[in-house]
Short mmCIF file of C-alpha atoms in Angstrom, two decimals:
data_model
loop_
_atom_site.label_atom_id
_atom_site.label_comp_id
_atom_site.label_asym_id
_atom_site.label_seq_id
_atom_site.Cartn_x
_atom_site.Cartn_y
_atom_site.Cartn_z
CA UNK A 12 15.16 -7.88 45.68
CA UNK A 13 13.80 -8.09 49.37
CA UNK A 14 12.93 -4.45 49.50
CA UNK A 15 11.70 -4.42 46.05
CA UNK A 16 9.30 -7.33 46.61
CA UNK A 17 8.16 -5.97 50.13
CA UNK A 18 7.02 -2.82 48.45
CA UNK A 19 5.28 -4.86 45.60
CA UNK A 20 3.50 -6.74 48.43
CA UNK A 21 2.52 -3.76 50.45
CA UNK A 22 1.28 -2.27 47.21
CA UNK A 23 -0.71 -5.42 46.27
CA UNK A 24 -2.33 -5.40 49.75
CA UNK A 25 -4.27 -2.17 48.76
CA UNK A 26 -6.11 -4.18 46.26
CA UNK A 27 -9.06 -6.56 47.15
CA UNK A 28 -7.85 -10.08 47.89
CA UNK A 29 -10.72 -12.57 47.20
CA UNK A 30 -8.62 -15.18 48.95
CA UNK A 31 -8.99 -13.43 52.06
CA UNK A 32 -12.26 -11.57 51.62
CA UNK A 33 -14.62 -13.35 49.35
CA UNK A 34 -16.88 -11.15 47.60
CA UNK A 35 -19.79 -11.92 45.05
CA UNK A 36 -20.03 -10.25 41.61
CA UNK A 37 -16.41 -9.48 41.03
CA UNK A 38 -15.60 -11.65 38.29
CA UNK A 39 -15.07 -10.52 34.75
CA UNK A 40 -12.49 -10.72 32.01
CA UNK A 41 -12.36 -7.07 30.57
CA UNK A 42 -10.14 -5.80 33.33
CA UNK A 43 -7.64 -8.60 32.86
CA UNK A 44 -7.77 -7.82 28.94
CA UNK A 45 -7.20 -4.22 29.63
CA UNK A 46 -4.27 -4.64 32.04
CA UNK A 47 -2.46 -7.24 29.80
CA UNK A 48 -2.91 -5.00 26.65
CA UNK A 49 -1.11 -2.18 28.66
CA UNK A 50 1.71 -4.68 29.57
CA UNK A 51 2.05 -5.81 25.76
CA UNK A 52 0.09 -8.99 26.31
CA UNK A 53 2.80 -11.03 27.82
CA UNK A 54 0.46 -14.09 27.92
CA UNK A 55 0.90 -14.40 24.32
CA UNK A 56 4.66 -15.05 24.33
CA UNK A 57 4.52 -18.80 25.29
CA UNK A 58 2.54 -22.16 24.74
CA UNK A 59 -0.03 -22.76 27.54
CA UNK A 60 -1.74 -25.45 29.10
CA UNK A 61 -4.74 -24.27 31.10
CA UNK A 62 -6.35 -26.66 33.94
CA UNK A 63 -9.37 -26.26 35.86
CA UNK A 64 -11.28 -28.55 38.24
CA UNK A 65 -12.34 -28.93 41.85
CA UNK A 66 -9.63 -31.53 42.87
CA UNK A 67 -6.22 -32.25 41.45
CA UNK A 68 -5.72 -29.20 39.39
CA UNK A 69 -2.55 -28.33 41.18
CA UNK A 70 -1.09 -31.74 40.92
CA UNK A 71 -1.97 -31.98 37.33
CA UNK A 72 -0.27 -28.68 36.65
CA UNK A 73 2.94 -29.33 38.35
CA UNK A 74 3.19 -32.95 36.81
CA UNK A 75 2.56 -31.31 33.28
CA UNK A 76 5.17 -28.56 33.70
CA UNK A 77 7.68 -31.15 35.01
CA UNK A 78 7.13 -33.31 32.00
CA UNK A 79 7.72 -30.23 29.73
CA UNK A 80 10.79 -29.15 31.75
CA UNK A 81 12.25 -32.67 31.63
CA UNK A 82 11.55 -32.54 27.71
CA UNK A 83 13.86 -29.60 27.32
CA UNK A 84 11.31 -26.64 27.35
CA UNK A 85 11.80 -23.71 29.67
CA UNK A 86 8.58 -23.80 31.52
CA UNK A 87 6.65 -21.65 33.96
CA UNK A 88 4.11 -22.80 36.31
CA UNK A 89 1.27 -20.78 37.84
CA UNK A 90 -0.67 -22.32 40.83
CA UNK A 91 -2.47 -21.22 44.17
CA UNK A 92 -2.33 -20.94 47.03
CA UNK A 93 1.02 -20.69 48.22
CA UNK A 94 2.13 -22.18 51.60
CA UNK A 95 5.05 -20.29 52.99
CA UNK A 96 6.45 -18.38 49.99
CA UNK A 97 4.60 -16.16 47.47
CA UNK A 98 7.11 -17.27 44.78
CA UNK A 99 5.40 -20.80 44.90
CA UNK A 100 2.64 -19.46 42.95
CA UNK A 101 5.00 -18.29 40.15
CA UNK A 102 8.03 -20.58 39.43
CA UNK A 103 9.27 -23.23 37.43
CA UNK A 104 8.40 -26.99 38.31
CA UNK A 105 11.78 -27.32 39.79
CA UNK A 106 12.22 -24.15 41.79
CA UNK A 107 12.13 -20.33 41.62
CA UNK A 108 13.22 -17.87 38.88
CA UNK A 109 16.24 -15.72 39.59
CA UNK A 110 15.51 -12.57 41.97
CA UNK A 111 15.95 -10.39 39.02
CA UNK A 112 12.92 -11.79 37.27
CA UNK A 113 10.67 -11.28 40.17
CA UNK A 114 12.04 -7.75 40.86
CA UNK A 115 11.96 -6.56 37.14
CA UNK A 116 8.24 -7.92 36.72
CA UNK A 117 7.11 -6.31 39.98
CA UNK A 118 8.59 -2.80 38.86
CA UNK A 119 6.88 -3.20 35.43
CA UNK A 120 3.45 -3.97 36.73
CA UNK A 121 3.53 -1.27 39.63
CA UNK A 122 4.56 1.34 37.05
CA UNK A 123 2.13 0.15 34.53
CA UNK A 124 -0.96 0.14 36.88
CA UNK A 125 0.02 3.30 38.74
CA UNK A 126 0.08 5.22 35.43
CA UNK A 127 -3.52 4.17 34.54
CA UNK A 128 -6.28 6.60 35.94
CA UNK A 129 -8.89 4.45 37.48
CA UNK A 130 -11.71 6.24 35.33
CA UNK A 131 -10.13 4.72 32.22
CA UNK A 132 -10.48 1.26 33.57
CA UNK A 133 -13.27 -0.88 32.39
CA UNK A 134 -16.30 0.06 34.48
CA UNK A 135 -13.96 2.40 36.35
CA UNK A 136 -13.45 -0.86 38.42
CA UNK A 137 -10.13 -1.07 40.50
CA UNK A 138 -8.41 -4.56 39.62
CA UNK A 139 -8.50 -7.11 42.21
CA UNK A 140 -5.47 -8.73 43.94
CA UNK A 141 -5.57 -12.04 41.99
CA UNK A 142 -5.96 -10.12 38.58
CA UNK A 143 -2.56 -8.32 39.33
CA UNK A 144 -0.99 -11.40 40.50
CA UNK A 145 -1.96 -13.23 37.28
CA UNK A 146 -0.76 -10.56 35.14
CA UNK A 147 2.51 -10.41 37.16
CA UNK A 148 2.84 -14.12 36.57
CA UNK A 149 2.51 -13.63 32.77
CA UNK A 150 5.23 -10.94 33.11
CA UNK A 151 7.52 -13.13 34.99
CA UNK A 152 7.22 -16.05 32.40
CA UNK A 153 7.82 -13.58 29.46
CA UNK A 154 10.96 -12.03 31.37
CA UNK A 155 12.20 -15.28 32.17
CA UNK A 156 12.21 -16.40 28.41
CA UNK A 157 9.59 -19.31 29.05
CA UNK A 158 8.56 -21.11 25.95
CA UNK A 159 5.80 -22.78 27.69
CA UNK A 160 3.67 -22.21 30.84
CA UNK A 161 1.05 -24.23 32.65
CA UNK A 162 -1.65 -22.15 34.17
CA UNK A 163 -3.96 -23.36 36.85
CA UNK A 164 -7.28 -21.41 37.21
CA UNK A 165 -8.08 -19.68 40.56
CA UNK A 166 -11.74 -19.97 40.96
CA UNK A 167 -14.20 -21.68 38.39
CA UNK A 168 -12.95 -20.90 34.76
CA UNK A 169 -15.33 -19.17 32.61
CA UNK A 170 -14.56 -15.75 34.45
CA UNK A 171 -11.39 -16.64 36.07
CA UNK A 172 -8.64 -14.02 35.64
CA UNK A 173 -6.49 -16.64 33.79
CA UNK A 174 -8.99 -17.21 31.10
CA UNK A 175 -7.58 -14.59 28.78
CA UNK A 176 -4.93 -16.94 27.77
CA UNK A 177 -4.92 -18.61 24.10
CA UNK A 178 -4.32 -22.13 25.63
CA UNK A 179 -2.85 -24.81 23.29
CA UNK A 180 -4.40 -27.70 25.37
CA UNK A 181 -7.06 -27.51 28.19
CA UNK A 182 -7.41 -29.91 31.08
CA UNK A 183 -10.60 -30.57 33.28
CA UNK A 184 -9.91 -32.61 36.37
CA UNK A 185 -12.37 -34.16 38.98
CA UNK A 186 -15.59 -31.93 39.78
CA UNK A 187 -17.26 -31.74 43.18
CA UNK A 188 -19.44 -29.31 45.07
CA UNK A 189 -17.20 -26.42 46.13
CA UNK A 190 -17.42 -22.74 46.29
CA UNK A 191 -21.21 -23.29 45.74
CA UNK A 192 -22.25 -19.58 46.63
CA UNK A 193 -19.95 -18.64 43.72
CA UNK A 194 -20.13 -21.34 41.17
CA UNK A 195 -23.57 -22.93 41.63
CA UNK A 196 -25.02 -25.60 44.05
CA UNK A 197 -24.95 -28.43 41.54
CA UNK A 198 -22.12 -30.31 39.89
CA UNK A 199 -23.52 -29.59 36.55
CA UNK A 200 -23.42 -25.71 37.35
CA UNK A 201 -19.91 -26.05 38.70
CA UNK A 202 -18.95 -28.02 35.60
CA UNK A 203 -20.28 -25.30 33.29
CA UNK A 204 -18.19 -22.62 35.17
CA UNK A 205 -15.07 -25.02 34.71
CA UNK A 206 -15.87 -25.77 31.08
CA UNK A 207 -15.34 -22.16 30.25
CA UNK A 208 -11.81 -22.59 29.65
CA UNK A 209 -12.24 -25.02 26.67
CA UNK A 210 -11.17 -22.88 23.66
CA UNK A 211 -12.17 -23.09 19.91
CA UNK A 212 -10.60 -26.15 18.43
CA UNK A 213 -8.11 -26.53 21.09
CA UNK A 214 -7.78 -30.16 22.46
CA UNK A 215 -9.57 -30.75 25.80
CA UNK A 216 -8.19 -33.42 28.22
CA UNK A 217 -10.97 -34.44 30.55
CA UNK A 218 -11.01 -36.87 33.41
CA UNK A 219 -13.51 -39.68 33.08
CA UNK A 220 -16.26 -39.17 36.02
CA UNK A 221 -19.75 -38.36 36.77
CA UNK A 222 -21.77 -38.48 33.53
CA UNK A 223 -23.73 -35.40 34.33
CA UNK A 224 -20.36 -33.60 34.47
CA UNK A 225 -19.10 -35.13 31.17
CA UNK A 226 -22.30 -34.18 29.49
CA UNK A 227 -21.56 -30.65 30.30
CA UNK A 228 -17.91 -30.72 29.14
CA UNK A 229 -18.68 -32.52 25.88
CA UNK A 230 -21.46 -29.90 25.23
CA UNK A 231 -19.18 -27.05 25.56
CA UNK A 232 -16.37 -28.80 23.57
CA UNK A 233 -18.96 -29.60 20.69
CA UNK A 234 -19.96 -25.81 20.65
CA UNK A 235 -16.12 -25.12 20.56
CA UNK A 236 -15.32 -27.79 17.94
CA UNK A 237 -12.64 -28.79 20.40
CA UNK A 238 -11.14 -32.45 20.18
CA UNK A 239 -11.97 -34.31 23.33
CA UNK A 240 -9.79 -36.66 24.93
CA UNK A 241 -11.40 -38.69 27.87
CA UNK A 242 -8.74 -40.29 30.03
CA UNK A 243 -10.07 -43.64 30.23
CA UNK A 244 -10.31 -43.78 26.49
CA UNK A 245 -6.61 -42.77 26.14
CA UNK A 246 -5.02 -45.26 28.64
CA UNK A 247 -4.95 -46.54 32.09
CA UNK A 248 -2.88 -46.52 35.30
CA UNK A 249 -1.66 -49.32 37.48
CA UNK A 250 -0.35 -48.09 40.98
CA UNK A 251 1.75 -50.22 43.13
CA UNK A 252 2.06 -50.25 46.98
CA UNK A 253 3.86 -47.13 48.44
CA UNK A 254 7.60 -47.62 48.74
CA UNK A 255 9.76 -46.00 51.57
CA UNK A 256 13.13 -44.65 50.89
CA UNK A 257 14.62 -43.33 54.02
CA UNK A 258 12.34 -40.66 55.33
CA UNK A 259 10.60 -40.28 51.82
CA UNK A 260 7.76 -42.21 50.30
CA UNK A 261 7.02 -42.75 46.52
CA UNK A 262 4.34 -44.36 44.73
CA UNK A 263 5.52 -46.66 41.57
CA UNK A 264 2.78 -46.32 38.78
CA UNK A 265 2.92 -47.67 35.30
CA UNK A 266 0.81 -45.75 32.73
CA UNK A 267 -0.39 -47.23 29.23
CA UNK A 268 -1.38 -44.37 26.93
CA UNK A 269 -2.44 -44.61 23.31
CA UNK A 270 -0.37 -41.52 22.64
CA UNK A 271 2.87 -42.97 23.51
CA UNK A 272 4.69 -45.84 21.99
CA UNK A 273 5.57 -47.58 25.13
CA UNK A 274 4.38 -47.59 28.73
CA UNK A 275 5.55 -44.98 31.26
CA UNK A 276 7.05 -46.25 34.44
CA UNK A 277 7.31 -43.31 37.08
CA UNK A 278 7.75 -43.08 40.90
CA UNK A 279 5.50 -40.41 42.11
CA UNK A 280 6.61 -38.21 45.00
CA UNK A 281 2.83 -36.93 45.17
CA UNK A 282 1.06 -39.62 47.20
CA UNK A 283 -2.27 -41.18 46.87
CA UNK A 284 -3.99 -43.53 44.37
CA UNK A 285 -5.88 -40.65 42.77
CA UNK A 286 -2.37 -39.25 41.77
CA UNK A 287 -2.26 -41.85 39.27
CA UNK A 288 -5.29 -40.35 37.37
CA UNK A 289 -3.71 -37.03 37.70
CA UNK A 290 -0.48 -38.46 36.17
CA UNK A 291 -2.38 -39.77 33.32
CA UNK A 292 -4.07 -36.43 32.63
CA UNK A 293 -0.70 -34.69 32.67
CA UNK A 294 0.88 -37.33 30.26
CA UNK A 295 -1.89 -36.78 27.77
CA UNK A 296 -1.90 -33.01 27.99
CA UNK A 297 2.09 -32.79 27.50
CA UNK A 298 2.05 -35.09 24.55
CA UNK A 299 -0.78 -33.31 22.91
CA UNK A 300 1.07 -30.04 23.32
CA UNK A 301 4.36 -31.35 22.13
CA UNK A 302 4.40 -34.55 20.09
CA UNK A 303 8.11 -35.09 20.38
CA UNK A 304 7.90 -35.87 23.96
CA UNK A 305 8.93 -39.28 24.90
CA UNK A 306 7.88 -41.92 27.47
CA UNK A 307 11.33 -41.23 29.17
CA UNK A 308 10.81 -37.67 29.29
CA UNK A 309 7.30 -38.26 30.94
CA UNK A 310 8.58 -40.76 33.37
CA UNK A 311 11.38 -38.28 34.59
CA UNK A 312 8.95 -35.46 34.93
CA UNK A 313 6.17 -37.21 36.77
CA UNK A 314 8.72 -38.72 39.02
CA UNK A 315 10.20 -35.20 39.90
CA UNK A 316 6.86 -33.37 40.32
CA UNK A 317 6.20 -32.01 43.79
CA UNK A 318 3.71 -29.52 45.44
CA UNK A 319 4.06 -28.47 48.99
CA UNK A 320 0.84 -29.01 51.20
CA UNK A 321 -0.24 -32.12 49.30
CA UNK A 322 0.33 -34.94 51.66
CA UNK A 323 3.65 -33.58 52.36
CA UNK A 324 5.68 -35.50 54.86
CA UNK A 325 7.72 -33.58 57.51
CA UNK A 326 9.74 -34.97 60.32
CA UNK A 327 8.29 -34.12 63.84
CA UNK A 328 11.21 -32.14 65.58
CA UNK A 329 10.47 -33.85 68.80
CA UNK A 330 10.23 -37.32 67.83
CA UNK A 331 11.23 -40.00 64.80
CA UNK A 332 7.67 -39.86 63.25
CA UNK A 333 6.21 -37.59 60.67
CA UNK A 334 3.77 -34.82 60.38
CA UNK A 335 1.75 -34.87 57.33
CA UNK A 336 0.65 -31.62 55.87
CA UNK A 337 -2.51 -31.95 53.39
CA UNK A 338 -4.48 -28.79 52.41
CA UNK A 339 -7.48 -31.10 51.68
CA UNK A 340 -10.65 -29.03 52.19
CA UNK A 341 -13.37 -30.95 50.13
CA UNK A 342 -15.13 -34.08 50.93
CA UNK A 343 -13.50 -36.14 48.38
CA UNK A 344 -9.91 -34.79 49.01
CA UNK A 345 -10.34 -35.50 52.83
CA UNK A 346 -11.53 -39.12 51.89
CA UNK A 347 -8.34 -39.60 49.62
CA UNK A 348 -6.23 -38.19 52.31
CA UNK A 349 -7.43 -40.53 54.96
CA UNK A 350 -7.15 -43.52 52.36
CA UNK A 351 -3.55 -42.47 51.79
CA UNK A 352 -2.74 -42.13 55.24
CA UNK A 353 -3.97 -45.64 56.12
CA UNK A 354 -1.98 -46.97 53.21
CA UNK A 355 1.36 -45.25 53.96
CA UNK A 356 1.51 -45.38 57.78
CA UNK A 357 0.24 -48.74 59.21
CA UNK A 358 2.37 -49.00 62.35
CA UNK A 359 1.91 -45.94 64.32
CA UNK A 360 -1.09 -44.45 66.38
CA UNK A 361 -2.40 -41.41 64.31
CA UNK A 362 -3.31 -38.03 65.53
CA UNK A 363 -5.42 -35.32 63.96
CA UNK A 364 -5.09 -31.51 63.72
CA UNK A 365 -8.21 -30.05 61.92
CA UNK A 366 -9.34 -26.57 60.97
CA UNK A 367 -11.45 -25.41 58.09
CA UNK A 368 -12.99 -22.24 56.76
CA UNK A 369 -16.74 -21.46 57.53
CA UNK A 370 -17.89 -22.41 53.99
CA UNK A 371 -16.55 -25.85 54.07
CA UNK A 372 -18.77 -29.16 54.41
CA UNK A 373 -17.23 -30.20 57.83
CA UNK A 374 -20.44 -32.56 58.57
CA UNK A 375 -19.48 -34.68 55.65
CA UNK A 376 -15.94 -34.43 56.11
CA UNK A 377 -16.09 -35.52 59.63
CA UNK A 378 -17.43 -38.88 58.40
CA UNK A 379 -13.89 -39.92 57.64
CA UNK A 380 -12.56 -38.96 61.08
CA UNK A 381 -14.55 -41.56 63.07
CA UNK A 382 -12.61 -44.08 64.73
CA UNK A 383 -9.58 -43.07 62.80
CA UNK A 384 -7.47 -40.96 65.35
CA UNK A 385 -6.36 -41.64 68.84
CA UNK A 386 -6.23 -37.90 69.57
CA UNK A 387 -8.23 -34.99 67.65
CA UNK A 388 -7.44 -31.22 68.01
CA UNK A 389 -9.80 -28.70 66.53
CA UNK A 390 -8.51 -25.15 65.85
CA UNK A 391 -9.08 -22.26 63.75
CA UNK A 392 -7.00 -22.27 60.35
CA UNK A 393 -5.22 -19.06 60.88
CA UNK A 394 -6.46 -15.54 60.71
CA UNK A 395 -7.06 -15.21 57.02
CA UNK A 396 -10.31 -16.85 56.55
CA UNK A 397 -13.47 -16.91 58.77
CA UNK A 398 -13.81 -20.21 60.60
CA UNK A 399 -17.06 -21.35 62.40
CA UNK A 400 -15.59 -23.31 65.15
CA UNK A 401 -18.93 -24.09 66.79
CA UNK A 402 -20.06 -25.68 63.57
CA UNK A 403 -16.95 -27.96 63.53
CA UNK A 404 -17.51 -29.05 67.28
CA UNK A 405 -21.18 -29.82 66.68
CA UNK A 406 -20.20 -31.93 63.56
CA UNK A 407 -17.69 -33.68 65.60
CA UNK A 408 -19.90 -34.27 68.57
CA UNK A 409 -22.59 -35.58 66.40
CA UNK A 410 -20.20 -38.22 65.02
CA UNK A 411 -19.08 -39.09 68.58
CA UNK A 412 -15.42 -37.91 67.92
CA UNK A 413 -13.63 -36.98 70.96
CA UNK A 414 -11.53 -33.78 70.47
CA UNK A 415 -9.55 -31.26 72.18
CA UNK A 416 -10.74 -27.70 71.29
CA UNK A 417 -8.02 -25.04 71.20
CA UNK A 418 -9.40 -22.07 69.41
CA UNK A 419 -5.85 -20.17 69.12
CA UNK A 420 -4.01 -21.88 66.43
CA UNK A 421 -0.65 -20.61 67.55
CA UNK A 422 -1.29 -22.49 70.79
CA UNK A 423 -2.89 -25.65 69.21
CA UNK A 424 -0.24 -26.15 66.75
CA UNK A 425 2.91 -26.65 69.13
CA UNK A 426 0.69 -28.70 71.43
CA UNK A 427 -0.57 -30.99 68.70
CA UNK A 428 2.99 -31.62 67.54
CA UNK A 429 4.28 -32.18 70.81
CA UNK A 430 1.54 -34.51 71.81
CA UNK A 431 1.90 -36.59 68.81
CA UNK A 432 5.93 -36.81 69.52
CA UNK A 433 4.92 -38.00 73.06
CA UNK A 434 2.73 -40.59 71.83
CA UNK A 435 4.81 -41.58 68.88
CA UNK A 436 1.98 -40.83 66.67
CA UNK A 437 1.71 -39.63 63.03
CA UNK A 438 0.00 -36.19 63.03
CA UNK A 439 -2.11 -35.44 60.17
CA UNK A 440 -2.77 -31.73 59.50
CA UNK A 441 -5.71 -31.03 57.28
CA UNK A 442 -8.79 -29.10 56.37
CA UNK A 443 -7.15 -25.81 55.12
CA UNK A 444 -4.16 -24.72 53.27
CA UNK A 445 -4.18 -21.80 55.76
CA UNK A 446 -3.76 -24.25 58.60
CA UNK A 447 -1.01 -26.04 56.81
CA UNK A 448 0.77 -22.77 56.07
CA UNK A 449 0.71 -21.90 59.88
CA UNK A 450 2.02 -25.46 60.73
CA UNK A 451 4.88 -25.18 58.29
CA UNK A 452 5.86 -21.98 59.77
CA UNK A 453 5.81 -23.36 63.11
CA UNK A 454 7.75 -26.53 62.02
CA UNK A 455 10.19 -24.22 60.47
CA UNK A 456 10.77 -22.34 63.73
CA UNK A 457 11.31 -25.50 65.56
CA UNK A 458 13.67 -26.99 63.09
CA UNK A 459 15.23 -23.74 62.51
CA UNK A 460 14.43 -23.64 58.80
CA UNK A 461 15.07 -20.21 57.31
CA UNK A 462 11.90 -18.31 56.76
CA UNK A 463 11.03 -17.27 53.28
CA UNK A 464 9.15 -14.83 51.47
CA UNK A 465 5.50 -14.28 52.80
#
């Protein structure tokens, strides 16, 4: 298994990885269609829920998949990015597939693509890393015998590699300004790209939000004759205060949804008041897909759903205080992260370890850090994405946020962890999933957690 996947990852690295090297004008669907046809169209072997949005799509994806799994359906889950293990992208809502599935699928896709002369590919274009990984996910789900799969888009929706699936339900989460150089510089333009996943006569579950965004979604749904289910029209969520159980926290919620015959009472492991609205979206999507799903199934699935790097709480190895890992990298997600931090941890001082990619809106993000932390460390979020460290420093200085600058993340991370322990402070790590990944690797080493597939 290990040798086969190492060969697979090395082979993958010869293809353009947009996550590491963003490039414009590389989005199209004809290459994906061509590859999947050569593979026998594995994406057609299972029912799918397709999810797009700026915020919450990963949480909605894992919640929906967990509901399906707890309803007795063998369910695959495709999300991105991964934190420490590549298999996090392609798995079940409760864990990984067997080694044989990953190995079999890797061999199949390498043999298939290696046999295709580049001049026969659409436009003679070499496929991208994400296109190959997406096709690989479809193969894994088919080989594992999945009856259902929940698919999260990578970037946008209309031209995203995942958008060749014949979805049974589509879900659109909250929209905000993100990836503006690729998706457009207004929420309407971004909504247009996300709305591209809406399929003909296929139910579209949409989070109630900005009217400008909803108008774009409704227009696309009308053109596709797709039934629209606006979340607030279908039900509501009541969330209670966070509850601590040992070193874990959960959030009790009650969901009243017109599609169910009784209220859904769940204990969410994904923390944050906004996770209640994500739970409602997932409940609607799962029920529209399979009408026999019960409130009990849904409650069990929602209570089990978990994603690493989304307000994930890990013990600081040097003290009895937590390190919070949250890959929030947009203004709204940072806002929600700080709100959740305030609600969950009220008794300890708070420290911040922050780093973000060069294209993020650090000026507006920094608003939420003012007078919030007793110590702030700024660093680069690893070596994968470019980082404008001087821009971060300027933004923090303008907001009069005192900070320690340690550009080398390999030094900043252990220092921030140890400083938080010495001061008995909660450490929030945020701004980038890549920074979260590096911190989790460091914590794994400090806690002697076995390292997994990268």
